[in-house]
mmCIF file of C-alpha atoms in Angstrom:
data_model
loop_
_atom_site.group_PDB
_atom_site.id
_atom_site.type_symbol
_atom_site.label_atom_id
_atom_site.label_comp_id
_atom_site.label_asym_id
_atom_site.label_seq_id
_atom_site.Cartn_x
_atom_site.Cartn_y
_atom_site.Cartn_z
ATOM 1 C CA SER L 40 84.723 103.302 107.899
ATOM 2 C CA SER L 41 82.044 104.254 105.379
ATOM 3 C CA GLU L 42 82.659 106.988 102.836
ATOM 4 C CA LEU L 43 79.125 108.152 103.529
ATOM 5 C CA THR L 44 78.076 109.176 107.013
ATOM 6 C CA GLN L 45 74.555 109.063 108.424
ATOM 7 C CA ASP L 46 73.154 109.715 111.840
ATOM 8 C CA PRO L 47 72.398 106.369 113.445
ATOM 9 C CA ALA L 48 68.919 107.316 114.650
ATOM 10 C CA VAL L 49 66.325 110.003 114.180
ATOM 11 C CA SER L 50 62.825 110.399 115.540
ATOM 12 C CA VAL L 51 59.825 112.384 114.345
ATOM 13 C CA ALA L 52 56.354 113.027 115.675
ATOM 14 C CA LEU L 53 53.541 111.633 113.594
ATOM 15 C CA GLY L 54 52.633 114.121 110.878
ATOM 16 C CA GLN L 55 55.714 116.223 111.286
ATOM 17 C CA THR L 56 58.651 116.696 108.918
ATOM 18 C CA VAL L 57 61.972 114.956 109.278
ATOM 19 C CA ARG L 58 65.201 115.271 107.351
ATOM 20 C CA ILE L 59 67.695 112.436 107.154
ATOM 21 C CA THR L 60 71.232 113.461 106.022
ATOM 22 C CA CYS L 61 74.112 111.753 104.327
ATOM 23 C CA GLN L 62 77.555 113.271 104.199
ATOM 24 C CA GLY L 63 80.552 112.435 102.038
ATOM 25 C CA ASP L 64 83.082 114.026 99.758
ATOM 26 C CA SER L 65 81.832 112.102 96.721
ATOM 27 C CA LEU L 66 78.427 113.864 97.075
ATOM 28 C CA ARG L 67 80.076 117.029 95.722
ATOM 29 C CA ASN L 68 80.317 115.238 92.375
ATOM 30 C CA TYR L 69 77.592 112.601 92.359
ATOM 31 C CA TYR L 70 73.939 112.428 93.322
ATOM 32 C CA ALA L 71 72.752 110.001 95.964
ATOM 33 C CA SER L 72 69.982 107.426 96.025
ATOM 34 C CA TRP L 73 67.943 106.618 99.089
ATOM 35 C CA TYR L 74 66.571 103.323 100.286
ATOM 36 C CA GLN L 75 63.970 102.360 102.827
ATOM 37 C CA GLN L 76 64.267 99.016 104.564
ATOM 38 C CA LYS L 77 61.749 97.491 106.895
ATOM 39 C CA PRO L 78 62.513 94.447 109.064
ATOM 40 C CA GLY L 79 62.854 91.210 107.165
ATOM 41 C CA GLN L 80 62.478 92.934 103.750
ATOM 42 C CA ALA L 81 64.731 93.965 100.934
ATOM 43 C CA PRO L 82 65.502 97.640 100.585
ATOM 44 C CA VAL L 83 63.297 99.774 98.379
ATOM 45 C CA VAL L 84 64.481 102.923 96.578
ATOM 46 C CA VAL L 85 62.463 105.949 97.613
ATOM 47 C CA PHE L 86 64.376 108.788 95.911
ATOM 48 C CA TYR L 87 67.346 109.222 93.661
ATOM 49 C CA GLY L 88 69.289 111.699 91.621
ATOM 50 C CA LYS L 89 68.514 115.361 91.500
ATOM 51 C CA ASN L 90 64.714 114.967 91.671
ATOM 52 C CA ASN L 91 63.443 111.461 91.020
ATOM 53 C CA ARG L 92 60.804 109.584 92.973
ATOM 54 C CA PRO L 93 59.992 106.087 91.745
ATOM 55 C CA SER L 94 56.485 105.203 90.834
ATOM 56 C CA GLY L 95 54.462 104.216 93.836
ATOM 57 C CA ILE L 96 56.519 106.184 96.360
ATOM 58 C CA PRO L 97 54.404 108.835 98.152
ATOM 59 C CA ASP L 98 55.197 112.440 97.329
ATOM 60 C CA ARG L 99 55.906 113.142 101.005
ATOM 61 C CA PHE L 100 59.375 111.754 100.197
ATOM 62 C CA SER L 101 61.767 114.262 98.643
ATOM 63 C CA GLY L 102 65.518 114.717 98.236
ATOM 64 C CA SER L 103 68.024 117.467 97.955
ATOM 65 C CA SER L 104 71.766 118.011 97.842
ATOM 66 C CA SER L 105 74.167 120.786 98.793
ATOM 67 C CA GLY L 106 77.898 120.561 98.895
ATOM 68 C CA ASN L 107 78.964 117.301 100.518
ATOM 69 C CA THR L 108 75.514 116.566 102.003
ATOM 70 C CA ALA L 109 72.492 114.782 100.529
ATOM 71 C CA SER L 110 69.206 114.827 102.347
ATOM 72 C CA LEU L 111 66.012 112.833 102.326
ATOM 73 C CA THR L 112 62.991 114.728 103.653
ATOM 74 C CA ILE L 113 59.702 113.168 104.725
ATOM 75 C CA THR L 114 57.017 115.843 104.965
ATOM 76 C CA GLY L 115 54.175 114.617 107.185
ATOM 77 C CA ALA L 116 55.685 111.380 108.403
ATOM 78 C CA GLN L 117 53.372 108.462 108.763
ATOM 79 C CA ALA L 118 53.615 105.412 111.026
ATOM 80 C CA GLU L 119 54.433 103.251 107.997
ATOM 81 C CA ASP L 120 57.567 105.331 107.377
ATOM 82 C CA GLU L 121 59.253 103.901 110.431
ATOM 83 C CA ALA L 122 62.176 102.018 108.967
ATOM 84 C CA ASP L 123 65.877 102.079 108.344
ATOM 85 C CA TYR L 124 67.045 104.480 105.601
ATOM 86 C CA TYR L 125 70.311 104.154 103.638
ATOM 87 C CA CYS L 126 71.966 106.491 101.230
ATOM 88 C CA ASN L 127 74.238 105.283 98.385
ATOM 89 C CA SER L 128 76.381 107.126 95.873
ATOM 90 C CA ARG L 129 79.271 106.579 93.594
ATOM 91 C CA GLY L 130 82.518 106.924 95.535
ATOM 92 C CA ASN L 131 86.171 106.731 94.782
ATOM 93 C CA SER L 132 87.270 104.388 91.966
ATOM 94 C CA ALA L 133 83.664 103.927 90.877
ATOM 95 C CA ASN L 134 82.704 101.912 93.909
ATOM 96 C CA HIS L 135 79.258 102.426 95.374
ATOM 97 C CA PRO L 136 79.320 102.484 99.218
ATOM 98 C CA PHE L 137 76.215 102.715 101.325
ATOM 99 C CA GLY L 138 75.927 104.990 104.345
ATOM 100 C CA GLY L 139 75.754 103.356 107.705
ATOM 101 C CA GLY L 140 71.956 103.811 107.819
ATOM 102 C CA THR L 141 69.554 105.848 109.917
ATOM 103 C CA LYS L 142 66.860 104.252 112.025
ATOM 104 C CA LEU L 143 63.765 106.424 111.846
ATOM 105 C CA THR L 144 61.271 106.235 114.702
ATOM 106 C CA VAL L 145 57.806 107.805 114.287
ATOM 107 C CA LEU L 146 56.455 108.810 117.656
ATOM 108 C CA GLN Z 89 58.331 93.683 85.882
ATOM 109 C CA VAL Z 90 61.976 92.662 86.553
ATOM 110 C CA GLN Z 91 62.372 90.010 89.242
ATOM 111 C CA LEU Z 92 65.543 88.701 90.803
ATOM 112 C CA GLN Z 93 65.969 85.557 92.875
ATOM 113 C CA GLU Z 94 69.072 84.478 94.755
ATOM 114 C CA SER Z 95 69.991 80.824 95.173
ATOM 115 C CA GLY Z 96 72.814 78.972 96.812
ATOM 116 C CA PRO Z 97 73.971 77.127 99.907
ATOM 117 C CA GLY Z 98 72.908 78.580 103.233
ATOM 118 C CA LEU Z 99 75.923 77.246 105.063
ATOM 119 C CA VAL Z 100 79.606 77.535 104.063
ATOM 120 C CA LYS Z 101 82.642 76.376 105.963
ATOM 121 C CA PRO Z 102 85.430 78.808 106.928
ATOM 122 C CA SER Z 103 88.158 79.185 104.303
ATOM 123 C CA GLU Z 104 85.901 77.791 101.585
ATOM 124 C CA THR Z 105 84.257 79.640 98.694
ATOM 125 C CA LEU Z 106 80.707 81.046 98.904
ATOM 126 C CA SER Z 107 78.848 80.706 95.649
ATOM 127 C CA LEU Z 108 75.547 82.372 94.858
ATOM 128 C CA THR Z 109 73.466 82.786 91.735
ATOM 129 C CA CYS Z 110 70.856 85.439 90.864
ATOM 130 C CA ILE Z 111 68.212 84.409 88.318
ATOM 131 C CA VAL Z 112 66.766 87.340 86.457
ATOM 132 C CA SER Z 113 63.254 87.266 84.930
ATOM 133 C CA GLY Z 114 61.265 89.977 83.184
ATOM 134 C CA GLY Z 115 64.482 91.489 81.786
ATOM 135 C CA SER Z 116 67.791 90.517 80.225
ATOM 136 C CA VAL Z 117 71.232 90.529 81.778
ATOM 137 C CA SER Z 118 72.438 91.306 78.273
ATOM 138 C CA SER Z 119 70.654 94.661 78.347
ATOM 139 C CA GLY Z 120 73.091 97.529 78.230
ATOM 140 C CA ASN Z 121 73.527 100.154 80.879
ATOM 141 C CA TYR Z 122 72.737 98.015 83.903
ATOM 142 C CA TYR Z 123 74.963 97.164 86.776
ATOM 143 C CA TRP Z 124 74.140 93.585 87.991
ATOM 144 C CA SER Z 125 75.055 93.849 91.621
ATOM 145 C CA TRP Z 126 75.621 92.057 94.857
ATOM 146 C CA ILE Z 127 74.993 93.686 98.239
ATOM 147 C CA ARG Z 128 75.112 92.043 101.650
ATOM 148 C CA GLN Z 129 73.927 92.828 105.139
ATOM 149 C CA PRO Z 130 75.410 91.178 108.238
ATOM 150 C CA PRO Z 131 72.713 90.340 110.824
ATOM 151 C CA GLY Z 132 71.646 93.509 112.599
ATOM 152 C CA LYS Z 133 73.942 95.706 110.549
ATOM 153 C CA GLY Z 134 73.886 97.970 107.529
ATOM 154 C CA LEU Z 135 74.161 97.405 103.822
ATOM 155 C CA ASP Z 136 77.503 96.616 102.293
ATOM 156 C CA TRP Z 137 78.080 96.951 98.545
ATOM 157 C CA ILE Z 138 80.062 94.030 97.213
ATOM 158 C CA GLY Z 139 80.380 94.816 93.511
ATOM 159 C CA TYR Z 140 78.852 94.598 90.093
ATOM 160 C CA ILE Z 141 79.248 93.457 86.536
ATOM 161 C CA TYR Z 142 77.999 95.513 83.664
ATOM 162 C CA ASP Z 143 77.683 95.968 79.940
ATOM 163 C CA SER Z 144 80.659 94.283 78.309
ATOM 164 C CA GLY Z 145 81.497 92.178 81.351
ATOM 165 C CA SER Z 146 83.480 94.757 83.161
ATOM 166 C CA THR Z 147 83.464 94.437 86.957
ATOM 167 C CA ASN Z 148 84.060 96.632 89.951
ATOM 168 C CA TYR Z 149 84.369 95.487 93.590
ATOM 169 C CA ASN Z 150 84.437 96.871 97.077
ATOM 170 C CA PRO Z 151 88.176 97.299 97.889
ATOM 171 C CA SER Z 152 87.583 96.033 101.408
ATOM 172 C CA LEU Z 153 87.050 92.496 100.020
ATOM 173 C CA LYS Z 154 90.704 92.437 98.952
ATOM 174 C CA SER Z 155 90.168 90.554 95.675
ATOM 175 C CA ARG Z 156 88.150 87.727 97.276
ATOM 176 C CA ALA Z 157 85.044 88.556 95.258
ATOM 177 C CA ALA Z 158 84.329 87.569 91.633
ATOM 178 C CA ILE Z 159 81.132 88.309 89.724
ATOM 179 C CA SER Z 160 80.276 86.695 86.420
ATOM 180 C CA VAL Z 161 77.284 86.568 84.060
ATOM 181 C CA ASP Z 162 75.702 83.714 82.134
ATOM 182 C CA THR Z 163 73.670 85.238 79.364
ATOM 183 C CA SER Z 164 72.411 81.850 78.194
ATOM 184 C CA LYS Z 165 70.686 81.278 81.558
ATOM 185 C CA ASN Z 166 69.935 84.978 82.183
ATOM 186 C CA GLN Z 167 71.704 84.981 85.522
ATOM 187 C CA PHE Z 168 74.729 86.320 87.247
ATOM 188 C CA SER Z 169 76.827 84.847 90.048
ATOM 189 C CA LEU Z 170 78.976 85.769 93.029
ATOM 190 C CA LYS Z 171 81.981 83.866 94.297
ATOM 191 C CA LEU Z 172 83.576 84.926 97.555
ATOM 192 C CA SER Z 173 86.698 82.990 98.484
ATOM 193 C CA PHE Z 174 88.364 82.351 101.808
ATOM 194 C CA VAL Z 175 85.280 83.174 103.812
ATOM 195 C CA THR Z 176 85.283 83.740 107.558
ATOM 196 C CA ALA Z 177 82.517 84.288 110.118
ATOM 197 C CA ALA Z 178 82.595 87.977 109.178
ATOM 198 C CA ASP Z 179 81.125 87.063 105.806
ATOM 199 C CA THR Z 180 77.937 85.761 107.436
ATOM 200 C CA ALA Z 181 75.186 87.937 106.038
ATOM 201 C CA ILE Z 182 72.037 88.204 104.004
ATOM 202 C CA TYR Z 183 73.162 88.443 100.414
ATOM 203 C CA PHE Z 184 71.024 90.450 97.984
ATOM 204 C CA CYS Z 185 71.315 90.652 94.227
ATOM 205 C CA ALA Z 186 70.082 93.898 92.625
ATOM 206 C CA ARG Z 187 69.924 95.662 89.309
ATOM 207 C CA GLY Z 188 71.720 98.977 89.190
ATOM 208 C CA ALA Z 189 70.835 101.658 86.660
ATOM 209 C CA LEU Z 190 72.561 104.954 85.948
ATOM 210 C CA VAL Z 191 69.792 107.586 85.757
ATOM 211 C CA GLY Z 192 71.296 110.749 87.131
ATOM 212 C CA ALA Z 193 72.574 108.656 90.001
ATOM 213 C CA THR Z 194 73.225 104.990 90.264
ATOM 214 C CA VAL Z 195 70.026 103.509 91.616
ATOM 215 C CA PHE Z 196 69.446 99.929 92.636
ATOM 216 C CA ASP Z 197 65.900 99.702 91.393
ATOM 217 C CA TYR Z 198 65.141 95.988 91.597
ATOM 218 C CA TRP Z 199 66.280 93.650 94.423
ATOM 219 C CA GLY Z 200 66.024 89.993 95.188
ATOM 220 C CA GLN Z 201 64.476 88.932 98.477
ATOM 221 C CA GLY Z 202 67.895 88.083 99.883
ATOM 222 C CA THR Z 203 69.419 84.791 101.040
ATOM 223 C CA LEU Z 204 71.113 84.192 104.376
ATOM 224 C CA VAL Z 205 74.574 82.663 104.198
ATOM 225 C CA THR Z 206 76.168 81.471 107.415
ATOM 226 C CA VAL Z 207 79.855 80.772 107.602
ATOM 227 C CA SER Z 208 80.481 78.088 110.239
ATOM 228 C CA SER Z 209 82.193 74.768 110.639
#
């Protein structure tokens, strides 16, 4: 079982806001990073740390953390945001597990 | 712009050793503070962190692999490699190499395109 837990699937209406969460004890001590993966492609980091968005990632992607939960929020979801999203963080013994992934559907 | 490219056999027999190489361009594997990593994804499933090598050659692996994995670096060729021994069908996956950086969180900022490895006789 993964040290990081994500909801398997989430849906959002076009233009609305959606939050994808990641739970795990390690998140009390370490920040998460978030990855977007579209079919047949390698993952791409969309947010990481306390408040870091890589160059080229739209500002509708944001992240937050509280207690044992990290969240990725998409404000004004677009059709192109439909993808699988994975969280990652340092875990026990300096390993770096991924969450199980959340499939985002934009309706 | 850092680029990573995986290479290696696409088919491995059960109980044998899977060997993959990641060629790095636009950056140096000798650069400090980076975690040169392997991540895999079984068909239709999620991402699975395998392990990394960093800085002085220290390594760290997913405990679930039970010591089957070994990552090494060849600075003369600017590449790093993965060996996974005693493979079974459960090791069939797309294998990605990636660069990890510690910037407030560990972030895998550059990825290879991935290579599919099938374990079958």
